[in-house]
Amino acid sequence: MFYSFIRVVVRIILFLVNGNAHYENTDRLPEGNYILVGPHRTWFDPIYYAVAASPKKFSFMAKIELFKNPILRYILKHANAFPVNRDNPGPSAIKTPVRLLKKSDLSLIMFPSGTRHSQDLKGGVAVIAKLSKVPIVPTVYQGPLTFKQLFTRKPVTVSFGEPFYVDPKLKLDETGFKQIEQQMQAGFDRLDKEIDPEFHYVDTPDEAKH
């Protein structure tokens, strides 16, 4: 209930602030649960991902430090977030999302790069996808990269790629992780070219401070 309410509020805020959002290839989103993965280009792209893929509901990882504030902890928990220690993730970083994907109606939003300023794809997505037996769906955000830029009403585009599964027989060693990483990156590249063949992501200095 809280998640649905917040999503409506967020949708209204995004419309008032920007009002120029376009969600493409939503027909590619599979039935049932899945892992939505994308390059982390701005702090608010997960909000656009969740809105673009509605009515599906999502869980997501949030750094454990955010849960120290009681008010923020309440909001995060009711928005289906779960804490992860980035320095020492531990088994729960895998077990919690796998359990949610298998035993709830929540899909998962993940950023393989881990942070907005890293291009290195991590292996967590592959492990979670294999254990939960749900597909991976690539997605990309193109648009303003700072909240201030959103007010310029320049177009925001979120597009979804073709889902793919991690082969149950695939050994998740260095070679296996590399294979999944390449599939995800190929999906991101394909979507970026579909939206704008001239697109090149450039990290913004003011965002890099956060």
mmCIF file of C-alpha atoms in Angstrom:
data_model
loop_
_atom_site.group_PDB
_atom_site.id
_atom_site.type_symbol
_atom_site.label_atom_id
_atom_site.label_comp_id
_atom_site.label_asym_id
_atom_site.label_seq_id
_atom_site.Cartn_x
_atom_site.Cartn_y
_atom_site.Cartn_z
ATOM 1 C CA MET A 1 0.000 0.000 0.000
ATOM 2 C CA PHE A 2 2.749 2.438 0.992
ATOM 3 C CA TYR A 3 4.757 1.593 -2.143
ATOM 4 C CA SER A 4 1.739 2.198 -4.404
ATOM 5 C CA PHE A 5 0.986 5.500 -2.665
ATOM 6 C CA ILE A 6 4.580 6.715 -2.928
ATOM 7 C CA ARG A 7 4.729 5.738 -6.596
ATOM 8 C CA VAL A 8 1.672 7.888 -7.353
ATOM 9 C CA VAL A 9 3.198 10.827 -5.461
ATOM 10 C CA VAL A 10 6.527 10.399 -7.259
ATOM 11 C CA ARG A 11 4.806 10.192 -10.642
ATOM 12 C CA ILE A 12 3.042 13.499 -9.965
ATOM 13 C CA ILE A 13 6.274 15.161 -8.806
ATOM 14 C CA LEU A 14 8.172 13.975 -11.876
ATOM 15 C CA PHE A 15 5.408 15.283 -14.125
ATOM 16 C CA LEU A 16 5.424 18.691 -12.431
ATOM 17 C CA VAL A 17 9.223 18.953 -12.481
ATOM 18 C CA ASN A 18 9.836 17.644 -15.994
ATOM 19 C CA GLY A 19 6.694 16.383 -17.726
ATOM 20 C CA ASN A 20 8.621 15.093 -20.722
ATOM 21 C CA ALA A 21 9.221 11.408 -19.945
ATOM 22 C CA HIS A 22 9.030 8.631 -22.524
ATOM 23 C CA TYR A 23 8.951 4.931 -21.653
ATOM 24 C CA GLU A 24 9.844 2.652 -24.549
ATOM 25 C CA ASN A 25 9.575 -1.099 -25.162
ATOM 26 C CA THR A 26 7.526 -1.824 -22.058
ATOM 27 C CA ASP A 27 6.111 -4.790 -23.980
ATOM 28 C CA ARG A 28 9.496 -6.488 -23.490
ATOM 29 C CA LEU A 29 8.958 -6.694 -19.736
ATOM 30 C CA PRO A 30 8.232 -10.328 -18.803
ATOM 31 C CA GLU A 31 5.407 -11.708 -16.707
ATOM 32 C CA GLY A 32 6.377 -12.603 -13.156
ATOM 33 C CA ASN A 33 9.471 -11.419 -11.355
ATOM 34 C CA TYR A 34 12.733 -10.301 -12.936
ATOM 35 C CA ILE A 35 15.903 -8.347 -12.229
ATOM 36 C CA LEU A 36 15.944 -4.920 -13.844
ATOM 37 C CA VAL A 37 19.534 -3.827 -14.454
ATOM 38 C CA GLY A 38 20.878 -0.583 -15.828
ATOM 39 C CA PRO A 39 23.891 1.728 -15.794
ATOM 40 C CA HIS A 40 23.660 4.107 -12.809
ATOM 41 C CA ARG A 41 23.836 7.520 -14.497
ATOM 42 C CA THR A 42 22.117 9.748 -11.945
ATOM 43 C CA TRP A 43 20.781 9.413 -8.406
ATOM 44 C CA PHE A 44 17.174 9.492 -9.628
ATOM 45 C CA ASP A 45 17.335 6.978 -12.504
ATOM 46 C CA PRO A 46 16.088 4.120 -10.245
ATOM 47 C CA ILE A 47 12.976 6.234 -9.586
ATOM 48 C CA TYR A 48 12.358 6.533 -13.319
ATOM 49 C CA TYR A 49 13.009 2.805 -13.796
ATOM 50 C CA ALA A 50 10.426 1.905 -11.162
ATOM 51 C CA VAL A 51 7.840 4.308 -12.580
ATOM 52 C CA ALA A 52 8.448 3.213 -16.181
ATOM 53 C CA ALA A 53 7.976 -0.462 -15.320
ATOM 54 C CA SER A 54 4.818 0.020 -13.260
ATOM 55 C CA PRO A 55 2.466 -1.539 -12.259
ATOM 56 C CA LYS A 56 5.228 -3.984 -11.318
ATOM 57 C CA LYS A 57 6.579 -3.390 -7.821
ATOM 58 C CA PHE A 58 10.280 -3.563 -6.979
ATOM 59 C CA SER A 59 12.674 -4.116 -4.123
ATOM 60 C CA PHE A 60 16.125 -2.603 -4.168
ATOM 61 C CA MET A 61 19.367 -2.533 -2.236
ATOM 62 C CA ALA A 62 20.275 0.504 -0.159
ATOM 63 C CA LYS A 63 23.477 1.144 1.759
ATOM 64 C CA ILE A 64 23.148 0.223 5.417
ATOM 65 C CA GLU A 65 24.096 3.732 6.591
ATOM 66 C CA LEU A 66 20.746 5.068 5.340
ATOM 67 C CA PHE A 67 18.890 2.814 7.777
ATOM 68 C CA LYS A 68 20.452 4.508 10.823
ATOM 69 C CA ASN A 69 17.993 7.391 10.534
ATOM 70 C CA PRO A 70 14.665 6.128 11.994
ATOM 71 C CA ILE A 71 12.473 8.184 9.670
ATOM 72 C CA LEU A 72 14.439 7.231 6.575
ATOM 73 C CA ARG A 73 14.555 3.616 7.759
ATOM 74 C CA TYR A 74 10.749 3.562 7.993
ATOM 75 C CA ILE A 75 10.389 4.972 4.468
ATOM 76 C CA LEU A 76 12.980 2.638 2.955
ATOM 77 C CA LYS A 77 11.535 -0.484 4.546
ATOM 78 C CA HIS A 78 8.025 0.354 3.407
ATOM 79 C CA ALA A 79 9.377 1.106 -0.067
ATOM 80 C CA ASN A 80 10.754 -2.475 -0.183
ATOM 81 C CA ALA A 81 14.409 -1.532 0.314
ATOM 82 C CA PHE A 82 16.777 -3.768 2.242
ATOM 83 C CA PRO A 83 20.150 -2.814 3.770
ATOM 84 C CA VAL A 84 23.499 -3.902 2.331
ATOM 85 C CA ASN A 85 26.919 -3.258 3.778
ATOM 86 C CA ARG A 86 28.945 -2.219 0.744
ATOM 87 C CA ASP A 87 32.294 -2.803 2.451
ATOM 88 C CA ASN A 88 31.341 -6.258 3.712
ATOM 89 C CA PRO A 89 28.169 -7.390 1.893
ATOM 90 C CA GLY A 90 27.792 -10.788 3.567
ATOM 91 C CA PRO A 91 25.463 -13.663 2.567
ATOM 92 C CA SER A 92 22.286 -11.613 3.102
ATOM 93 C CA ALA A 93 23.177 -9.445 0.085
ATOM 94 C CA ILE A 94 22.407 -12.520 -2.024
ATOM 95 C CA LYS A 95 19.937 -14.425 0.157
ATOM 96 C CA THR A 96 17.533 -11.523 0.723
ATOM 97 C CA PRO A 97 16.914 -10.627 -2.941
ATOM 98 C CA VAL A 98 16.742 -14.310 -3.948
ATOM 99 C CA ARG A 99 14.081 -14.911 -1.294
ATOM 100 C CA LEU A 100 12.082 -11.861 -2.423
ATOM 101 C CA LEU A 101 12.245 -12.884 -6.070
ATOM 102 C CA LYS A 102 11.154 -16.454 -5.320
ATOM 103 C CA LYS A 103 8.573 -15.892 -2.587
ATOM 104 C CA SER A 104 7.010 -12.471 -3.190
ATOM 105 C CA ASP A 105 5.569 -10.442 -6.042
ATOM 106 C CA LEU A 106 8.521 -8.057 -5.986
ATOM 107 C CA SER A 107 11.035 -7.762 -8.777
ATOM 108 C CA LEU A 108 14.476 -6.278 -8.155
ATOM 109 C CA ILE A 109 16.258 -3.170 -9.415
ATOM 110 C CA MET A 110 20.051 -3.547 -9.467
ATOM 111 C CA PHE A 111 22.940 -1.511 -10.789
ATOM 112 C CA PRO A 112 25.731 -3.898 -11.853
ATOM 113 C CA SER A 113 28.291 -1.093 -11.640
ATOM 114 C CA GLY A 114 27.509 -0.629 -7.961
ATOM 115 C CA THR A 115 27.894 3.171 -8.039
ATOM 116 C CA ARG A 116 27.131 6.013 -10.433
ATOM 117 C CA HIS A 117 30.800 6.504 -11.204
ATOM 118 C CA SER A 118 31.986 2.963 -11.892
ATOM 119 C CA GLN A 119 31.922 1.157 -15.218
ATOM 120 C CA ASP A 120 32.863 -2.209 -13.720
ATOM 121 C CA LEU A 121 30.001 -4.689 -13.809
ATOM 122 C CA LYS A 122 29.723 -6.812 -10.687
ATOM 123 C CA GLY A 123 28.903 -10.521 -10.431
ATOM 124 C CA GLY A 124 26.046 -10.167 -7.931
ATOM 125 C CA VAL A 125 23.392 -9.919 -10.619
ATOM 126 C CA ALA A 126 24.482 -13.204 -12.191
ATOM 127 C CA VAL A 127 24.457 -15.047 -8.850
ATOM 128 C CA ILE A 128 21.028 -13.733 -7.838
ATOM 129 C CA ALA A 129 19.548 -14.427 -11.278
ATOM 130 C CA LYS A 130 20.874 -17.984 -11.319
ATOM 131 C CA LEU A 131 19.686 -18.840 -7.807
ATOM 132 C CA SER A 132 16.263 -17.233 -8.198
ATOM 133 C CA LYS A 133 15.789 -18.508 -11.776
ATOM 134 C CA VAL A 134 14.355 -15.202 -12.983
ATOM 135 C CA PRO A 135 15.348 -13.300 -16.149
ATOM 136 C CA ILE A 136 17.622 -10.277 -16.331
ATOM 137 C CA VAL A 137 16.154 -7.264 -18.150
ATOM 138 C CA PRO A 138 18.558 -4.535 -19.343
ATOM 139 C CA THR A 139 17.334 -0.951 -19.202
ATOM 140 C CA VAL A 140 18.852 2.482 -19.776
ATOM 141 C CA TYR A 141 18.074 6.056 -18.834
ATOM 142 C CA GLN A 142 18.855 8.963 -21.130
ATOM 143 C CA GLY A 143 18.088 12.490 -20.055
ATOM 144 C CA PRO A 144 19.084 15.215 -17.579
ATOM 145 C CA LEU A 145 21.745 14.059 -15.122
ATOM 146 C CA THR A 146 21.067 16.502 -12.253
ATOM 147 C CA PHE A 147 17.830 17.436 -10.528
ATOM 148 C CA LYS A 148 18.319 21.040 -11.608
ATOM 149 C CA GLN A 149 18.553 19.954 -15.250
ATOM 150 C CA LEU A 150 15.197 18.163 -14.968
ATOM 151 C CA PHE A 151 13.523 21.574 -14.702
ATOM 152 C CA THR A 152 14.697 22.400 -18.234
ATOM 153 C CA ARG A 153 12.092 19.851 -19.372
ATOM 154 C CA LYS A 154 14.546 18.191 -21.697
ATOM 155 C CA PRO A 155 13.271 14.724 -22.652
ATOM 156 C CA VAL A 156 13.754 11.761 -20.361
ATOM 157 C CA THR A 157 13.761 8.355 -22.014
ATOM 158 C CA VAL A 158 13.748 4.950 -20.330
ATOM 159 C CA SER A 159 13.880 1.924 -22.584
ATOM 160 C CA PHE A 160 13.765 -1.800 -21.823
ATOM 161 C CA GLY A 161 15.722 -4.550 -23.555
ATOM 162 C CA GLU A 162 15.085 -8.205 -24.222
ATOM 163 C CA PRO A 163 15.100 -10.422 -21.112
ATOM 164 C CA PHE A 164 17.662 -13.206 -20.828
ATOM 165 C CA TYR A 165 18.310 -15.992 -18.334
ATOM 166 C CA VAL A 166 21.497 -17.206 -16.724
ATOM 167 C CA ASP A 167 22.021 -20.787 -17.873
ATOM 168 C CA PRO A 168 21.583 -23.061 -14.801
ATOM 169 C CA LYS A 169 24.596 -25.023 -16.028
ATOM 170 C CA LEU A 170 26.796 -21.948 -16.327
ATOM 171 C CA LYS A 171 29.691 -22.046 -13.899
ATOM 172 C CA LEU A 172 29.940 -18.678 -12.188
ATOM 173 C CA ASP A 173 33.678 -18.351 -12.275
ATOM 174 C CA GLU A 174 35.625 -15.522 -13.908
ATOM 175 C CA THR A 175 34.635 -16.715 -17.381
ATOM 176 C CA GLY A 176 30.973 -17.132 -16.429
ATOM 177 C CA PHE A 177 30.743 -13.703 -14.825
ATOM 178 C CA LYS A 178 32.389 -12.163 -17.875
ATOM 179 C CA GLN A 179 29.804 -13.763 -20.148
ATOM 180 C CA ILE A 180 26.878 -12.310 -18.184
ATOM 181 C CA GLU A 181 28.585 -8.925 -17.934
ATOM 182 C CA GLN A 182 29.024 -8.842 -21.697
ATOM 183 C CA GLN A 183 25.346 -9.703 -22.221
ATOM 184 C CA MET A 184 24.269 -6.895 -19.913
ATOM 185 C CA GLN A 185 26.636 -4.367 -21.485
ATOM 186 C CA ALA A 186 25.533 -5.386 -24.977
ATOM 187 C CA GLY A 187 21.949 -4.783 -23.875
ATOM 188 C CA PHE A 188 22.788 -1.314 -22.565
ATOM 189 C CA ASP A 189 24.696 -0.410 -25.734
ATOM 190 C CA ARG A 190 21.868 -1.633 -27.958
ATOM 191 C CA LEU A 191 19.263 0.398 -26.083
ATOM 192 C CA ASP A 192 21.392 3.558 -26.103
ATOM 193 C CA LYS A 193 21.766 3.261 -29.872
ATOM 194 C CA GLU A 194 18.025 2.656 -30.331
ATOM 195 C CA ILE A 195 17.205 5.826 -28.411
ATOM 196 C CA ASP A 196 19.978 8.039 -29.801
ATOM 197 C CA PRO A 197 22.844 6.688 -31.944
ATOM 198 C CA GLU A 198 24.886 9.779 -31.029
ATOM 199 C CA PHE A 199 24.494 9.319 -27.276
ATOM 200 C CA HIS A 200 27.638 9.263 -25.108
ATOM 201 C CA TYR A 201 27.315 9.305 -21.326
ATOM 202 C CA VAL A 202 29.511 11.888 -19.583
ATOM 203 C CA ASP A 203 29.674 11.922 -15.777
ATOM 204 C CA THR A 204 28.723 15.333 -14.386
ATOM 205 C CA PRO A 205 31.167 16.978 -11.939
ATOM 206 C CA ASP A 206 28.500 18.168 -9.505
ATOM 207 C CA GLU A 207 26.958 14.695 -9.308
ATOM 208 C CA ALA A 208 30.382 13.138 -8.771
ATOM 209 C CA LYS A 209 30.668 14.906 -5.426
ATOM 210 C CA HIS A 210 27.878 12.786 -3.950
#
